[in-house]
Amino acid sequence: MRILLIEDEQKIASFIQRGLKEEHFVVDSAYDGEEGQYLAEINPYDLIVLDLMLPKKDGMTICRELRQKKNTTPILMLTAKNTVRDKVVGLNAGTDDYLTKPFSFDEFLARVRALLRRQREDKTSLLKVADLELNQLTHEVKRSNKSIILTSKEYALLEYFMLHANQVVTRTMIFEHVWHESFDSFSNIIDVYIKYLRNKIDHGFKQKLIHTLRGRGYILKAGK
Ligand code: CA
């Protein structure tokens, strides 16, 4: 899943980036409000982490403007202040949750996961398709109860497929949610990773789960 981080404090930004990457999220970063809002408007993020005090444009204004433009991406606001008044103002501006600095990464991650789960009908962290299982908390992947070791990118790709099981997933969707802003979309990198994933997930199993839909994309499902 792809997260936009808008935070001007370099130390906090790299602490969050590092932690999220370890959890297999794709992270785009902006260090001022204008750049952050621009990225939020042109890319379909799964979550936006937004600092309140930012150069060029503050977090509250960005949040209000995104909501006015019908952007419904969940927003986790980071704030140094912790007064009741700020919380009320923030919720009116359309943020979904708050975190007051300083915070531990575990605390931050728990909020991120809760917001991402809220978007889904199925609220569990254990994703299942046929005998394939992916645990979003431990990052364990199993097929027929046998552990499968995936690289970070393979994991992110499989997680995206499993969150969209039985739905057509286009190459554009994969680029937008599993790869970074600066990626060259004309390369064959997706095909390469689908091949890696098939080797690990489907190879040796009679029932194939990843199917190619010629000219349309891919679908993860049990059966043809
Ligand atoms: Ca700041």
Short mmCIF file of C-alpha atoms and ligand atoms in Angstrom, two decimals:
data_model
loop_
_atom_site.label_atom_id
_atom_site.label_comp_id
_atom_site.label_asym_id
_atom_site.label_seq_id
_atom_site.Cartn_x
_atom_site.Cartn_y
_atom_site.Cartn_z
CA MET A 1 0.00 0.00 0.00
CA ARG A 2 1.17 3.47 -0.82
CA ILE A 3 1.46 6.24 1.73
CA LEU A 4 2.17 9.95 1.29
CA LEU A 5 4.20 11.51 4.09
CA ILE A 6 4.11 15.31 4.35
CA GLU A 7 6.55 16.27 7.09
CA ASP A 8 9.19 19.01 7.08
CA GLU A 9 11.26 17.79 10.02
CA GLN A 10 13.93 15.66 8.41
CA LYS A 11 14.53 13.52 11.49
CA ILE A 12 10.90 12.59 11.98
CA ALA A 13 10.44 12.06 8.24
CA SER A 14 13.32 9.61 7.95
CA PHE A 15 12.26 7.79 11.13
CA ILE A 16 8.78 7.25 9.67
CA GLN A 17 10.06 6.41 6.16
CA ARG A 18 12.45 3.80 7.47
CA GLY A 19 9.82 2.17 9.68
CA LEU A 20 7.16 2.09 6.98
CA LYS A 21 9.54 0.63 4.42
CA GLU A 22 10.42 -2.13 6.86
CA GLU A 23 6.70 -2.86 7.02
CA HIS A 24 6.64 -3.09 3.19
CA PHE A 25 4.74 0.11 2.55
CA VAL A 26 5.62 2.29 -0.42
CA VAL A 27 6.28 5.83 0.80
CA ASP A 28 6.38 9.11 -1.15
CA SER A 29 7.66 12.09 0.83
CA ALA A 30 7.09 15.82 0.62
CA TYR A 31 8.84 18.35 2.84
CA ASP A 32 6.56 21.34 2.44
CA GLY A 33 2.82 21.87 2.24
CA GLU A 34 2.57 22.89 -1.40
CA GLU A 35 4.53 19.93 -2.73
CA GLY A 36 2.60 17.62 -0.40
CA GLN A 37 -0.78 18.82 -1.56
CA TYR A 38 0.31 18.58 -5.21
CA LEU A 39 1.32 14.91 -4.74
CA ALA A 40 -1.90 14.19 -2.84
CA GLU A 41 -3.93 15.56 -5.73
CA ILE A 42 -2.19 13.71 -8.55
CA ASN A 43 -1.70 10.25 -6.97
CA PRO A 44 -4.21 7.82 -5.47
CA TYR A 45 -2.71 7.18 -2.01
CA ASP A 46 -4.06 4.68 0.49
CA LEU A 47 -3.20 7.01 3.37
CA ILE A 48 -1.76 10.49 3.94
CA VAL A 49 0.36 11.30 6.99
CA LEU A 50 0.20 15.05 7.36
CA ASP A 51 2.16 17.27 9.71
CA LEU A 52 0.25 20.24 11.11
CA MET A 53 3.01 22.88 11.00
CA LEU A 54 4.56 22.98 7.54
CA PRO A 55 6.37 25.54 5.39
CA LYS A 56 4.38 27.17 2.54
CA LYS A 57 1.00 25.69 3.57
CA ASP A 58 -0.14 24.29 6.92
CA GLY A 59 -1.62 20.83 7.40
CA MET A 60 -5.08 22.05 8.39
CA THR A 61 -5.46 24.09 5.19
CA ILE A 62 -4.25 21.20 3.06
CA CYS A 63 -6.69 18.86 4.74
CA ARG A 64 -9.61 21.24 4.29
CA GLU A 65 -8.79 21.84 0.61
CA LEU A 66 -8.37 18.14 -0.15
CA ARG A 67 -11.76 17.40 1.40
CA GLN A 68 -13.36 20.28 -0.53
CA LYS A 69 -11.99 18.67 -3.68
CA LYS A 70 -13.68 15.38 -2.66
CA ASN A 71 -10.41 13.63 -1.83
CA THR A 72 -11.44 10.94 0.67
CA THR A 73 -8.02 9.39 1.37
CA PRO A 74 -7.67 8.82 5.15
CA ILE A 75 -5.50 11.46 6.82
CA LEU A 76 -3.44 10.92 9.96
CA MET A 77 -2.43 14.32 11.34
CA LEU A 78 0.82 14.74 13.24
CA THR A 79 0.85 17.57 15.70
CA ALA A 80 3.14 18.96 18.35
CA LYS A 81 0.22 20.47 20.20
CA ASN A 82 -2.16 18.52 22.30
CA THR A 83 -4.99 20.78 23.24
CA VAL A 84 -8.66 19.92 22.99
CA ARG A 85 -9.25 22.95 20.80
CA ASP A 86 -6.76 21.81 18.16
CA LYS A 87 -8.36 18.39 18.03
CA VAL A 88 -11.80 19.84 17.43
CA VAL A 89 -10.53 22.15 14.69
CA GLY A 90 -8.72 19.23 13.07
CA LEU A 91 -11.71 16.94 12.98
CA ASN A 92 -13.77 19.70 11.42
CA ALA A 93 -11.13 20.06 8.74
CA GLY A 94 -11.63 16.40 7.84
CA THR A 95 -8.71 14.53 9.35
CA ASP A 96 -9.40 10.95 10.46
CA ASP A 97 -7.02 10.62 13.36
CA TYR A 98 -4.32 12.39 15.33
CA LEU A 99 -0.97 11.64 16.78
CA THR A 100 0.86 14.00 19.09
CA LYS A 101 4.64 14.24 18.89
CA PRO A 102 6.72 12.65 20.23
CA PHE A 103 5.39 9.16 19.51
CA SER A 104 6.85 5.69 19.20
CA PHE A 105 6.87 3.97 15.84
CA ASP A 106 4.67 1.18 17.22
CA GLU A 107 2.05 3.69 18.25
CA PHE A 108 2.24 5.34 14.83
CA LEU A 109 1.99 1.99 13.01
CA ALA A 110 -1.04 0.96 15.04
CA ARG A 111 -2.86 4.16 13.96
CA VAL A 112 -1.83 3.65 10.34
CA ARG A 113 -3.13 0.08 10.32
CA ALA A 114 -6.37 1.04 12.03
CA LEU A 115 -7.04 3.73 9.41
CA LEU A 116 -6.25 1.39 6.53
CA ARG A 117 -8.49 -1.30 8.02
CA ARG A 118 -11.33 1.13 8.46
CA GLN A 119 -11.42 1.49 4.68
CA ARG A 120 -12.15 -2.19 4.23
CA GLU A 121 -15.27 -4.22 4.86
CA ASP A 122 -13.30 -7.14 6.20
CA LYS A 123 -11.50 -5.83 9.26
CA THR A 124 -9.11 -8.70 9.91
CA SER A 125 -5.38 -8.60 9.25
CA LEU A 126 -5.30 -12.17 7.95
CA LEU A 127 -6.00 -12.17 4.23
CA LYS A 128 -7.01 -15.48 2.63
CA VAL A 129 -7.61 -16.69 -0.89
CA ALA A 130 -8.12 -20.45 -1.22
CA ASP A 131 -5.17 -22.01 0.67
CA LEU A 132 -3.05 -18.86 0.39
CA GLU A 133 -2.73 -16.74 3.53
CA LEU A 134 -1.06 -13.42 4.23
CA ASN A 135 -0.80 -12.00 7.73
CA GLN A 136 -0.48 -8.22 7.59
CA LEU A 137 0.79 -7.98 11.15
CA THR A 138 3.57 -10.56 10.98
CA HIS A 139 4.08 -10.46 7.16
CA GLU A 140 3.93 -14.23 7.11
CA VAL A 141 2.80 -15.75 3.85
CA LYS A 142 1.72 -19.38 3.60
CA ARG A 143 0.29 -21.63 0.97
CA SER A 144 -1.18 -24.95 2.10
CA ASN A 145 0.32 -24.12 5.51
CA LYS A 146 3.85 -23.94 4.13
CA SER A 147 5.75 -20.72 4.69
CA ILE A 148 6.76 -18.71 1.64
CA ILE A 149 9.56 -16.17 1.85
CA LEU A 150 8.95 -13.06 -0.23
CA THR A 151 11.06 -9.96 -0.86
CA SER A 152 9.63 -6.64 0.22
CA LYS A 153 8.36 -5.78 -3.27
CA GLU A 154 6.88 -9.24 -3.86
CA TYR A 155 5.10 -8.96 -0.52
CA ALA A 156 3.69 -5.53 -1.38
CA LEU A 157 2.48 -6.82 -4.74
CA LEU A 158 0.86 -9.91 -3.24
CA GLU A 159 -0.78 -7.88 -0.47
CA TYR A 160 -2.27 -5.58 -3.09
CA PHE A 161 -3.60 -8.57 -5.05
CA MET A 162 -5.09 -10.13 -1.93
CA LEU A 163 -6.77 -6.89 -0.89
CA HIS A 164 -8.34 -6.89 -4.37
CA ALA A 165 -9.00 -10.62 -4.69
CA ASN A 166 -11.51 -11.58 -7.38
CA GLN A 167 -11.17 -8.14 -8.96
CA VAL A 168 -9.32 -7.16 -12.11
CA VAL A 169 -6.08 -5.44 -11.16
CA THR A 170 -4.67 -3.34 -13.98
CA ARG A 171 -1.01 -2.50 -14.51
CA THR A 172 -1.85 1.12 -13.76
CA MET A 173 -3.33 0.15 -10.40
CA ILE A 174 -0.18 -1.79 -9.57
CA PHE A 175 2.04 1.13 -10.57
CA GLU A 176 0.00 3.56 -8.54
CA HIS A 177 -0.19 1.52 -5.35
CA VAL A 178 2.88 -0.67 -5.27
CA TRP A 179 5.54 1.48 -6.98
CA HIS A 180 6.98 4.93 -6.33
CA GLU A 181 6.21 8.26 -7.89
CA SER A 182 9.42 8.33 -9.92
CA PHE A 183 8.98 4.97 -11.55
CA ASP A 184 9.27 4.50 -15.31
CA SER A 185 5.91 3.03 -16.23
CA PHE A 186 7.09 1.83 -19.63
CA SER A 187 9.45 -0.75 -18.25
CA ASN A 188 8.53 -4.40 -17.93
CA ILE A 189 9.19 -4.45 -14.19
CA ILE A 190 5.65 -5.53 -13.31
CA ASP A 191 5.86 -8.58 -15.57
CA VAL A 192 9.15 -9.48 -13.96
CA TYR A 193 7.69 -9.28 -10.46
CA ILE A 194 4.53 -11.15 -11.41
CA LYS A 195 6.79 -13.91 -12.68
CA TYR A 196 8.75 -13.98 -9.41
CA LEU A 197 5.52 -14.08 -7.45
CA ARG A 198 4.07 -16.88 -9.57
CA ASN A 199 7.19 -18.92 -9.02
CA LYS A 200 6.73 -18.63 -5.28
CA ILE A 201 2.95 -18.73 -4.95
CA ASP A 202 1.71 -20.93 -7.80
CA HIS A 203 4.66 -23.03 -8.91
CA GLY A 204 4.13 -26.66 -7.91
CA PHE A 205 0.44 -26.19 -7.11
CA LYS A 206 -2.28 -27.61 -9.30
CA GLN A 207 -4.60 -24.72 -8.61
CA LYS A 208 -3.14 -21.46 -9.96
CA LEU A 209 -4.20 -18.28 -8.19
CA ILE A 210 -2.63 -15.51 -10.27
CA HIS A 211 -4.29 -15.25 -13.68
CA THR A 212 -3.39 -13.00 -16.61
CA LEU A 213 -6.24 -11.28 -18.38
CA ARG A 214 -4.84 -10.41 -21.76
CA GLY A 215 -4.91 -6.67 -22.41
CA ARG A 216 -6.60 -5.95 -19.09
CA GLY A 217 -4.29 -6.94 -16.29
CA TYR A 218 -4.35 -9.64 -13.65
CA ILE A 219 -6.70 -11.26 -11.21
CA LEU A 220 -6.02 -13.24 -8.06
CA LYS A 221 -8.68 -15.83 -7.46
CA ALA A 222 -9.33 -19.49 -6.85
CA GLY A 223 -10.49 -21.32 -9.96
CA LYS A 224 -10.42 -20.15 -13.57
CA CA B 1 6.50 20.59 11.10
#
